[in-house]
GROMACS .gro file of C-alpha atoms in nm:
model
  462
    1MET     CA    1   8.850  15.282   7.503
    2ALA     CA    2   8.835  14.923   7.631
    3THR     CA    3   9.049  14.842   7.927
    4GLY     CA    4   9.181  14.512   8.048
    5PRO     CA    5   9.021  14.322   8.332
    6ASP     CA    6   9.105  14.403   8.690
    7GLU     CA    7   9.356  14.137   8.797
    8THR     CA    8   9.319  14.211   9.168
    9PRO     CA    9   9.166  13.898   9.325
   10LYS     CA   10   8.851  13.944   9.527
   11VAL     CA   11   8.825  13.838   9.892
   12TYR     CA   12   8.622  13.528   9.814
   13GLN     CA   13   8.884  13.424   9.553
   14LYS     CA   14   9.163  13.453   9.810
   15ILE     CA   15   8.966  13.240  10.058
   16LEU     CA   16   8.876  12.985   9.791
   17PHE     CA   17   9.238  12.945   9.680
   18ALA     CA   18   9.364  12.913  10.038
   19SER     CA   19   9.100  12.648  10.116
   20ALA     CA   20   9.184  12.433   9.813
   21ALA     CA   21   9.562  12.468   9.848
   22LEU     CA   22   9.564  12.397  10.221
   23LEU     CA   23   9.341  12.091  10.167
   24GLN     CA   24   9.589  11.950   9.916
   25LEU     CA   25   9.876  12.023  10.153
   26MET     CA   26   9.686  11.844  10.432
   27ILE     CA   27   9.645  11.532  10.215
   28THR     CA   28  10.012  11.516  10.123
   29GLY     CA   29  10.095  11.609  10.483
   30SER     CA   30   9.977  11.260  10.577
   31LEU     CA   31  10.342  11.171  10.515
   32TYR     CA   32  10.395  11.299  10.871
   33ALA     CA   33  10.253  10.961  10.975
   34PHE     CA   34  10.543  10.799  10.789
   35PRO     CA   35  10.741  10.709  11.105
   36LEU     CA   36  10.446  10.482  11.184
   37TRP     CA   37  10.432  10.335  10.835
   38LEU     CA   38  10.810  10.294  10.832
   39VAL     CA   39  10.796  10.032  11.109
   40GLN     CA   40  10.558   9.829  10.891
   41PHE     CA   41  10.766   9.868  10.576
   42LYS     CA   42  11.082   9.775  10.767
   43HIS     CA   43  10.932   9.436  10.844
   44VAL     CA   44  10.804   9.397  10.486
   45PHE     CA   45  11.160   9.424  10.354
   46ASN     CA   46  11.336   9.283  10.663
   47ALA     CA   47  11.547   9.599  10.635
   48ASN     CA   48  11.815   9.718  10.875
   49GLN     CA   49  11.795  10.066  11.025
   50ALA     CA   50  12.025  10.225  10.768
   51GLN     CA   51  11.799  10.099  10.487
   52ALA     CA   52  11.489  10.215  10.674
   53ASN     CA   53  11.643  10.560  10.710
   54VAL     CA   54  11.686  10.577  10.331
   55ILE     CA   55  11.308  10.539  10.296
   56GLY     CA   56  11.247  10.797  10.567
   57MET     CA   57  11.491  11.044  10.415
   58ALA     CA   58  11.310  11.017  10.080
   59VAL     CA   59  11.038  11.237  10.233
   60TYR     CA   60  11.278  11.526  10.283
   61LEU     CA   61  11.472  11.466   9.962
   62GLY     CA   62  11.154  11.467   9.752
   63VAL     CA   63  11.048  11.803   9.894
   64ALA     CA   64  11.388  11.971   9.874
   65PHE     CA   65  11.540  11.826   9.555
   66ILE     CA   66  11.235  11.761   9.335
   67GLY     CA   67  10.922  11.952   9.438
   68ILE     CA   68  11.064  12.291   9.530
   69PRO     CA   69  11.328  12.306   9.250
   70LEU     CA   70  11.055  12.206   9.003
   71SER     CA   71  10.848  12.497   9.130
   72THR     CA   72  11.108  12.746   8.997
   73ILE     CA   73  11.016  12.628   8.646
   74VAL     CA   74  10.648  12.541   8.682
   75VAL     CA   75  10.501  12.804   8.915
   76PRO     CA   76  10.612  13.120   8.729
   77ALA     CA   77  10.558  12.967   8.383
   78VAL     CA   78  10.212  12.806   8.396
   79THR     CA   79   9.880  12.884   8.555
   80PRO     CA   80   9.800  12.785   8.915
   81THR     CA   81   9.543  12.534   8.787
   82ALA     CA   82   9.807  12.359   8.575
   83THR     CA   83  10.048  12.355   8.869
   84THR     CA   84   9.778  12.207   9.092
   85ALA     CA   85   9.689  11.945   8.828
   86ILE     CA   86  10.053  11.837   8.809
   87SER     CA   87  10.072  11.820   9.189
   88THR     CA   88   9.754  11.617   9.241
   89THR     CA   89   9.843  11.373   8.963
   90THR     CA   90  10.186  11.321   9.115
   91ALA     CA   91  10.032  11.263   9.459
   92LEU     CA   92   9.785  11.007   9.322
   93THR     CA   93  10.068  10.823   9.150
   94GLY     CA   94  10.288  10.825   9.459
   95PHE     CA   95  10.017  10.700   9.697
   96SER     CA   96   9.923  10.431   9.441
   97LEU     CA   97  10.281  10.302   9.429
   98MET     CA   98  10.305  10.296   9.809
   99TYR     CA   99   9.975  10.106   9.830
  100CYS     CA  100  10.093   9.850   9.572
  101VAL     CA  101  10.407   9.780   9.777
  102ALA     CA  102  10.210   9.751  10.103
  103ARG     CA  103   9.964   9.514   9.932
  104GLY     CA  104  10.248   9.298   9.804
  105LEU     CA  105  10.168   9.358   9.437
  106VAL     CA  106  10.535   9.427   9.357
  107GLY     CA  107  10.691   9.085   9.393
  108HIS     CA  108  11.070   9.114   9.376
  109HIS     CA  109  11.229   9.245   9.695
  110ASN     CA  110  11.465   9.495   9.531
  111TRP     CA  111  11.197   9.621   9.291
  112ALA     CA  112  10.952   9.669   9.576
  113PHE     CA  113  11.207   9.872   9.772
  114ALA     CA  114  11.276  10.093   9.469
  115VAL     CA  115  10.903  10.140   9.397
  116LEU     CA  116  10.839  10.240   9.759
  117VAL     CA  117  11.116  10.501   9.753
  118LEU     CA  118  10.982  10.632   9.420
  119GLY     CA  119  10.630  10.657   9.564
  120VAL     CA  120  10.753  10.850   9.867
  121LEU     CA  121  10.958  11.083   9.646
  122LEU     CA  122  10.655  11.157   9.427
  123VAL     CA  123  10.424  11.242   9.718
  124ALA     CA  124  10.697  11.448   9.884
  125SER     CA  125  10.761  11.636   9.558
  126THR     CA  126  10.390  11.723   9.550
  127LEU     CA  127  10.428  11.866   9.898
  128GLY     CA  128  10.719  12.083   9.783
  129LEU     CA  129  10.547  12.202   9.466
  130MET     CA  130  10.218  12.294   9.635
  131TYR     CA  131  10.407  12.448   9.925
  132SER     CA  132  10.589  12.685   9.688
  133LEU     CA  133  10.272  12.774   9.495
  134THR     CA  134  10.067  12.836   9.810
  135TYR     CA  135  10.339  13.038   9.980
  136ALA     CA  136  10.397  13.256   9.673
  137LYS     CA  137  10.028  13.314   9.610
  138MET     CA  138   9.944  13.400   9.972
  139ILE     CA  139  10.244  13.634   9.996
  140ALA     CA  140  10.118  13.806   9.679
  141HIS     CA  141   9.771  13.834   9.837
  142LEU     CA  142   9.865  13.944  10.189
  143GLY     CA  143  10.218  14.086  10.165
  144MET     CA  144  10.551  13.991  10.320
  145GLU     CA  145  10.453  14.158  10.650
  146HIS     CA  146  10.210  13.867  10.711
  147VAL     CA  147  10.479  13.603  10.665
  148ILE     CA  148  10.425  13.453  11.014
  149LEU     CA  149  10.050  13.402  10.957
  150ILE     CA  150  10.113  13.248  10.614
  151ASN     CA  151  10.387  13.016  10.741
  152GLY     CA  152  10.169  12.912  11.034
  153LEU     CA  153   9.867  12.825  10.818
  154ILE     CA  154  10.070  12.628  10.564
  155ASN     CA  155  10.269  12.436  10.822
  156THR     CA  156   9.960  12.366  11.035
  157SER     CA  157   9.793  12.201  10.735
  158PHE     CA  158  10.091  11.963  10.703
  159ALA     CA  159  10.069  11.854  11.065
  160LEU     CA  160   9.690  11.818  11.054
  161GLY     CA  161   9.726  11.564  10.774
  162GLY     CA  162   9.970  11.364  10.985
  163VAL     CA  163   9.735  11.374  11.285
  164ILE     CA  164   9.441  11.244  11.081
  165ALA     CA  165   9.645  10.969  10.912
  166GLY     CA  166   9.797  10.858  11.243
  167CYS     CA  167   9.461  10.847  11.423
  168MET     CA  168   9.305  10.659  11.132
  169PHE     CA  169   9.583  10.399  11.155
  170TYR     CA  170   9.562  10.361  11.532
  171TYR     CA  171   9.187  10.378  11.599
  172THR     CA  172   9.070  10.165  11.306
  173ASP     CA  173   9.148   9.815  11.185
  174LEU     CA  174   9.247   9.933  10.837
  175GLY     CA  175   9.616   9.859  10.881
  176LEU     CA  176   9.885   9.996  10.653
  177GLU     CA  177   9.712   9.892  10.331
  178GLY     CA  178   9.376  10.036  10.436
  179ASN     CA  179   9.539  10.356  10.560
  180LEU     CA  180   9.709  10.420  10.226
  181LEU     CA  181   9.399  10.319  10.027
  182SER     CA  182   9.182  10.560  10.227
  183ILE     CA  183   9.420  10.849  10.157
  184LEU     CA  184   9.434  10.753   9.789
  185LEU     CA  185   9.054  10.743   9.756
  186PHE     CA  186   9.010  11.072   9.943
  187GLN     CA  187   9.264  11.240   9.714
  188ALA     CA  188   9.073  11.116   9.410
  189ALA     CA  189   8.737  11.226   9.558
  190VAL     CA  190   8.839  11.586   9.632
  191LEU     CA  191   9.041  11.631   9.313
  192PRO     CA  192   8.754  11.800   9.119
  193PHE     CA  193   8.693  12.045   9.403
  194ILE     CA  194   9.061  12.137   9.436
  195LEU     CA  195   9.111  12.197   9.063
  196GLY     CA  196   8.781  12.382   9.029
  197ALA     CA  197   8.848  12.600   9.332
  198VAL     CA  198   9.199  12.695   9.218
  199TYR     CA  199   9.073  12.777   8.868
  200SER     CA  200   8.782  12.987   8.998
  201SER     CA  201   9.002  13.172   9.246
  202THR     CA  202   9.268  13.268   8.991
  203THR     CA  203   9.053  13.350   8.688
  204VAL     CA  204   8.960  13.706   8.594
  205ARG     CA  205   8.608  13.704   8.454
  206ALA     CA  206   8.519  13.880   8.131
  207SER     CA  207   8.368  14.226   8.165
  208PRO     CA  208   8.029  14.267   7.988
  209ARG     CA  209   8.143  14.611   7.866
  210THR     CA  210   8.461  14.486   7.701
  211ALA     CA  211   8.563  14.215   7.463
  212GLN     CA  212   8.814  14.072   7.708
  213LYS     CA  213   8.802  13.696   7.762
  214PRO     CA  214   8.843  13.528   8.101
  215THR     CA  215   9.211  13.488   8.180
  216GLU     CA  216   9.393  13.299   8.450
  217ILE     CA  217   9.664  13.491   8.635
  218THR     CA  218  10.009  13.348   8.687
  219PRO     CA  219  10.070  13.421   9.057
  220LEU     CA  220  10.431  13.531   9.067
  221VAL     CA  221  10.437  13.806   8.806
  222GLN     CA  222  10.370  14.075   9.061
  223ALA     CA  223  10.608  13.928   9.315
  224GLN     CA  224  10.898  13.913   9.069
  225SER     CA  225  10.850  14.254   8.913
  226ALA     CA  226  10.827  14.410   9.256
  227ASP     CA  227  11.193  14.334   9.318
  228GLU     CA  228  11.379  14.617   9.148
  229ASP     CA  229  11.720  14.470   9.229
  230GLU     CA  230  11.663  14.144   9.041
  231ASP     CA  231  11.622  14.041   8.680
  232PRO     CA  232  11.378  13.750   8.710
  233GLN     CA  233  11.499  13.606   8.379
  234SER     CA  234  11.859  13.573   8.492
  235LEU     CA  235  11.913  13.268   8.706
  236ARG     CA  236  12.290  13.312   8.678
  237ARG     CA  237  12.270  13.665   8.821
  238TYR     CA  238  12.040  13.548   9.099
  239LEU     CA  239  12.281  13.272   9.198
  240TYR     CA  240  12.577  13.507   9.185
  241LEU     CA  241  12.415  13.774   9.403
  242THR     CA  242  12.288  13.516   9.651
  243LEU     CA  243  12.589  13.284   9.677
  244SER     CA  244  12.831  13.576   9.703
  245SER     CA  245  12.653  13.708  10.014
  246TRP     CA  246  12.746  13.598  10.366
  247ARG     CA  247  12.378  13.631  10.461
  248TYR     CA  248  12.297  13.325  10.253
  249TYR     CA  249  12.558  13.106  10.423
  250HIS     CA  250  12.450  13.222  10.768
  251THR     CA  251  12.088  13.139  10.686
  252ALA     CA  252  12.182  12.808  10.522
  253LEU     CA  253  12.378  12.698  10.830
  254MET     CA  254  12.074  12.758  11.051
  255ILE     CA  255  11.855  12.553  10.816
  256PHE     CA  256  12.115  12.275  10.789
  257LEU     CA  257  12.129  12.234  11.165
  258LYS     CA  258  11.769  12.285  11.271
  259VAL     CA  259  11.614  12.067  10.999
  260GLY     CA  260  11.879  11.796  11.021
  261ILE     CA  261  11.851  11.758  11.398
  262GLY     CA  262  11.469  11.758  11.400
  263ALA     CA  263  11.434  11.519  11.106
  264THR     CA  264  11.678  11.275  11.266
  265PHE     CA  265  11.453  11.258  11.571
  266THR     CA  266  11.130  11.196  11.377
  267THR     CA  267  11.283  10.944  11.133
  268ASN     CA  268  11.418  10.734  11.420
  269ILE     CA  269  11.121  10.764  11.656
  270GLY     CA  270  10.984  10.420  11.563
  271PRO     CA  271  11.309  10.230  11.624
  272ALA     CA  272  11.363  10.430  11.944
  273VAL     CA  273  11.027  10.312  12.078
  274ALA     CA  274  11.104   9.954  11.979
  275ALA     CA  275  11.443   9.981  12.149
  276SER     CA  276  11.274  10.089  12.473
  277LEU     CA  277  11.060   9.773  12.484
  278SER     CA  278  11.148   9.416  12.567
  279LYS     CA  279  11.294   9.187  12.304
  280ASP     CA  280  11.000   8.956  12.366
  281ALA     CA  281  10.741   9.222  12.283
  282SER     CA  282  10.510   9.114  12.002
  283GLU     CA  283  10.497   9.295  11.669
  284ALA     CA  284  10.141   9.408  11.748
  285ALA     CA  285  10.254   9.553  12.081
  286VAL     CA  286  10.542   9.742  11.917
  287ASN     CA  287  10.315   9.877  11.643
  288SER     CA  288  10.062   9.994  11.903
  289LYS     CA  289  10.327  10.180  12.104
  290VAL     CA  290  10.477  10.338  11.792
  291ALA     CA  291  10.131  10.452  11.681
  292GLN     CA  292  10.073  10.620  12.018
  293ILE     CA  293  10.405  10.802  11.993
  294VAL     CA  294  10.349  10.916  11.634
  295ILE     CA  295  10.001  11.048  11.718
  296ILE     CA  296  10.139  11.236  12.020
  297LEU     CA  297  10.421  11.372  11.803
  298ASN     CA  298  10.181  11.498  11.537
  299PHE     CA  299   9.945  11.656  11.788
  300ALA     CA  300  10.242  11.822  11.962
  301GLN     CA  301  10.390  11.960  11.641
  302LEU     CA  302  10.043  12.080  11.541
  303ALA     CA  303  10.035  12.275  11.868
  304GLY     CA  304  10.382  12.416  11.789
  305ARG     CA  305  10.270  12.536  11.447
  306LEU     CA  306   9.953  12.692  11.588
  307LEU     CA  307  10.168  12.866  11.848
  308TYR     CA  308  10.383  13.007  11.569
  309CYS     CA  309  10.072  13.115  11.379
  310SER     CA  310   9.942  13.301  11.687
  311LEU     CA  311  10.254  13.519  11.683
  312SER     CA  312  10.113  13.690  11.373
  313MET     CA  313   9.890  13.888  11.608
  314CYS     CA  314  10.191  14.043  11.779
  315PRO     CA  315  10.276  14.397  11.663
  316GLY     CA  316  10.609  14.501  11.517
  317ASN     CA  317  10.851  14.352  11.266
  318PRO     CA  318  10.773  13.977  11.222
  319ASN     CA  319  11.130  13.908  11.108
  320LYS     CA  320  11.255  13.981  11.461
  321TRP     CA  321  11.078  13.669  11.585
  322THR     CA  322  11.252  13.422  11.355
  323PRO     CA  323  11.609  13.410  11.498
  324GLY     CA  324  11.471  13.424  11.851
  325LEU     CA  325  11.240  13.130  11.785
  326ILE     CA  326  11.529  12.933  11.634
  327MET     CA  327  11.720  12.993  11.957
  328VAL     CA  328  11.418  12.853  12.145
  329VAL     CA  329  11.420  12.554  11.909
  330ALA     CA  330  11.791  12.497  11.971
  331ALA     CA  331  11.747  12.515  12.350
  332GLY     CA  332  11.451  12.275  12.326
  333TYR     CA  333  11.652  12.030  12.115
  334ALA     CA  334  11.938  12.034  12.367
  335ALA     CA  335  11.703  11.984  12.664
  336CYS     CA  336  11.506  11.698  12.503
  337PHE     CA  337  11.803  11.506  12.362
  338GLY     CA  338  11.993  11.562  12.687
  339ALA     CA  339  11.698  11.431  12.889
  340ARG     CA  340  11.687  11.119  12.674
  341VAL     CA  341  12.053  11.059  12.755
  342TYR     CA  342  12.023  11.097  13.132
  343MET     CA  343  11.667  10.973  13.196
  344GLU     CA  344  11.580  10.605  13.219
  345PHE     CA  345  11.529  10.473  12.867
  346ASN     CA  346  11.170  10.345  12.876
  347PHE     CA  347  10.848  10.403  12.688
  348GLU     CA  348  10.695  10.642  12.943
  349ASN     CA  349  10.994  10.877  12.932
  350ILE     CA  350  11.006  10.864  12.552
  351LEU     CA  351  10.638  10.959  12.548
  352ILE     CA  352  10.703  11.266  12.765
  353ASN     CA  353  11.013  11.354  12.567
  354THR     CA  354  10.826  11.326  12.236
  355SER     CA  355  10.546  11.552  12.360
  356CYS     CA  356  10.795  11.829  12.435
  357LEU     CA  357  11.012  11.780  12.130
  358GLY     CA  358  10.705  11.764  11.905
  359VAL     CA  359  10.613  12.123  11.994
  360ILE     CA  360  10.972  12.229  11.925
  361TYR     CA  361  10.966  12.037  11.595
  362GLY     CA  362  10.648  12.220  11.488
  363LEU     CA  363  10.806  12.556  11.568
  364MET     CA  364  11.119  12.456  11.380
  365TRP     CA  365  10.944  12.382  11.050
  366SER     CA  366  10.736  12.698  11.075
  367THR     CA  367  11.050  12.912  11.092
  368THR     CA  368  11.206  12.760  10.778
  369SER     CA  369  11.018  12.966  10.521
  370GLY     CA  370  11.031  13.253  10.771
  371LEU     CA  371  11.402  13.273  10.688
  372LEU     CA  372  11.334  13.368  10.325
  373PRO     CA  373  11.336  13.744  10.403
  374PHE     CA  374  11.693  13.698  10.532
  375LEU     CA  375  11.820  13.612  10.182
  376PRO     CA  376  11.978  13.887   9.969
  377LEU     CA  377  11.701  13.859   9.704
  378SER     CA  378  11.393  13.751   9.897
  379LYS     CA  379  11.103  13.824   9.663
  380ASN     CA  380  11.164  13.546   9.410
  381ILE     CA  381  10.997  13.289   9.631
  382PRO     CA  382  11.045  12.964   9.431
  383ARG     CA  383  11.416  13.038   9.380
  384GLY     CA  384  11.456  13.130   9.746
  385LEU     CA  385  11.298  12.803   9.858
  386THR     CA  386  11.505  12.609   9.604
  387ILE     CA  387  11.835  12.751   9.719
  388THR     CA  388  11.764  12.699  10.093
  389ASN     CA  389  11.554  12.384  10.136
  390PRO     CA  390  11.810  12.140   9.989
  391VAL     CA  391  12.046  12.250  10.266
  392GLY     CA  392  11.802  12.114  10.523
  393ALA     CA  393  11.770  11.790  10.326
  394VAL     CA  394  12.150  11.754  10.327
  395GLY     CA  395  12.148  11.796  10.704
  396THR     CA  396  11.880  11.528  10.724
  397VAL     CA  397  12.089  11.285  10.519
  398VAL     CA  398  12.410  11.352  10.713
  399PHE     CA  399  12.262  11.326  11.062
  400ASN     CA  400  12.032  11.032  10.980
  401THR     CA  401  12.320  10.839  10.827
  402LEU     CA  402  12.526  10.905  11.140
  403ALA     CA  403  12.242  10.792  11.368
  404GLY     CA  404  12.185  10.480  11.156
  405VAL     CA  405  12.553  10.381  11.163
  406LEU     CA  406  12.573  10.428  11.541
  407TYR     CA  407  12.250  10.229  11.584
  408GLU     CA  408  12.386   9.939  11.376
  409ARG     CA  409  12.691   9.911  11.604
  410HIS     CA  410  12.466   9.793  11.886
  411THR     CA  411  12.234   9.553  11.706
  412THR     CA  412  12.222   9.223  11.891
  413ASP     CA  413  11.926   9.044  11.736
  414GLY     CA  414  11.904   9.059  11.358
  415ASN     CA  415  11.849   9.418  11.246
  416ASP     CA  416  11.713   9.548  11.578
  417CYS     CA  417  11.878   9.713  11.876
  418TYR     CA  418  11.745   9.719  12.233
  419GLY     CA  419  11.834   9.942  12.526
  420GLU     CA  420  11.963  10.292  12.588
  421GLU     CA  421  12.293  10.239  12.407
  422CYS     CA  422  12.114  10.238  12.068
  423TYR     CA  423  12.090  10.618  12.055
  424HIS     CA  424  12.310  10.726  12.345
  425THR     CA  425  12.603  10.849  12.134
  426SER     CA  426  12.392  11.008  11.860
  427ASP     CA  427  12.181  11.190  12.122
  428LEU     CA  428  12.496  11.339  12.276
  429ILE     CA  429  12.605  11.456  11.931
  430MET     CA  430  12.264  11.618  11.876
  431VAL     CA  431  12.300  11.806  12.206
  432GLY     CA  432  12.632  11.950  12.087
  433LEU     CA  433  12.491  12.045  11.746
  434SER     CA  434  12.196  12.213  11.918
  435GLY     CA  435  12.443  12.432  12.105
  436VAL     CA  436  12.603  12.535  11.776
  437LEU     CA  437  12.258  12.620  11.636
  438PHE     CA  438  12.184  12.837  11.940
  439VAL     CA  439  12.503  13.038  11.887
  440VAL     CA  440  12.445  13.079  11.510
  441ALA     CA  441  12.086  13.201  11.562
  442GLY     CA  442  12.202  13.435  11.838
  443LEU     CA  443  12.455  13.592  11.604
  444ARG     CA  444  12.182  13.646  11.347
  445MET     CA  445  11.977  13.836  11.604
  446LEU     CA  446  12.275  14.050  11.705
  447LEU     CA  447  12.363  14.132  11.344
  448GLY     CA  448  12.012  14.260  11.269
  449VAL     CA  449  11.706  14.153  11.073
  450PRO     CA  450  11.534  14.279  10.756
  451ASN     CA  451  11.235  14.514  10.753
  452PRO     CA  452  10.880  14.372  10.729
  453ASP     CA  453  10.885  14.419  10.351
  454GLY     CA  454  11.197  14.202  10.321
  455ARG     CA  455  11.446  14.485  10.257
  456TRP     CA  456  11.746  14.539  10.482
  457PRO     CA  457  11.773  14.873  10.665
  458GLU     CA  458  12.110  14.952  10.510
  459ASP     CA  459  11.970  14.887  10.161
  460VAL     CA  460  11.685  15.135  10.197
  461SER     CA  461  11.777  15.479  10.066
  462ASP     CA  462  11.681  15.784  10.263
   0.00000   0.00000   0.00000
């Protein structure tokens, strides 16, 4: 009797998928150079800091409110190749819109601002969609017990894209337009490889002894059916079981604080550098200093993500690391923001501060998806990401808005502020919020963590 094809992916298929997916994540991860681009766009629009923060926040909003929620519909329903095609097309469109604005092809000021925000949202949504697909597929391949290695690889690819884009901006004469055009052309050039690799890595070939045709596997079937406590067709039941659990709110509070604090630092890094320089500093001098800081930030956060990835070699339950690392992140936040308050506010000190905080920032992002096992129903990966990531985006909006309002109170020359008072109050607030994060993560550690397979000890029957 004929049997169906073996749907277990071979080793080379797993490697091929990971290579293609991580390459796409690296391209869209060039948005980590956005603090550098934001300084340029701010001058294009003659925008104040609050308006500039809206553009910067679009990165986080696109990931949390478009890309990842869209993945709950797309990833389980269509093939990985179709999901990747949607993602790459969206990225090409987003980078094209950003390039058109930088080139001045969108004439009206208000239209140009709207097109830029739309372009950023599209690229960021690609990041969220591919992030969800890659995470789900690699968890299905390797298992939840390798969550630290998977998080580390995915998050490292983001940061590597930012490092490359930042270095390309700083060490070449391409400028903002050339930087965006280079990314756009590279995305178009590698598109056939990415689509072909994803298709080849997720297609079960026909057996010569059967009449079965090649079929492409939808990645989350196994992951959903493995959760005996959840009906994958019932979104209402999923929301009820999740939102009625205190574990969700505890996890959401950690994400709200750690993402919001870190994103506020990176979004405002460009204006902070400008504030540390003289009012008479030329635009070229400011851009050069900001580029140095952004490159240092991306290299530092790359080191933080690699450090997180190296923890996968440690024995024992990987979920025990997550709350402890968040406590380290909170302590690092408090130390770095506190140092910026009490140290002399100049470029050299900001450079040192950014180097330290960049490592903490890399660790912070790596622990975000590491919190998925702490949810009541952890095996539906797209839904888990959808119900947690928007919380971090809300924190980003709240804290960035606060920092922007406090910055505007001290502007003395047009839309710019100079001196330590620009971020003094907001830095003090971040120190206090970091203390709250430390306590919340400590409570999570005291209350216990789930097993390596994502199940809680009290839920496992004898």
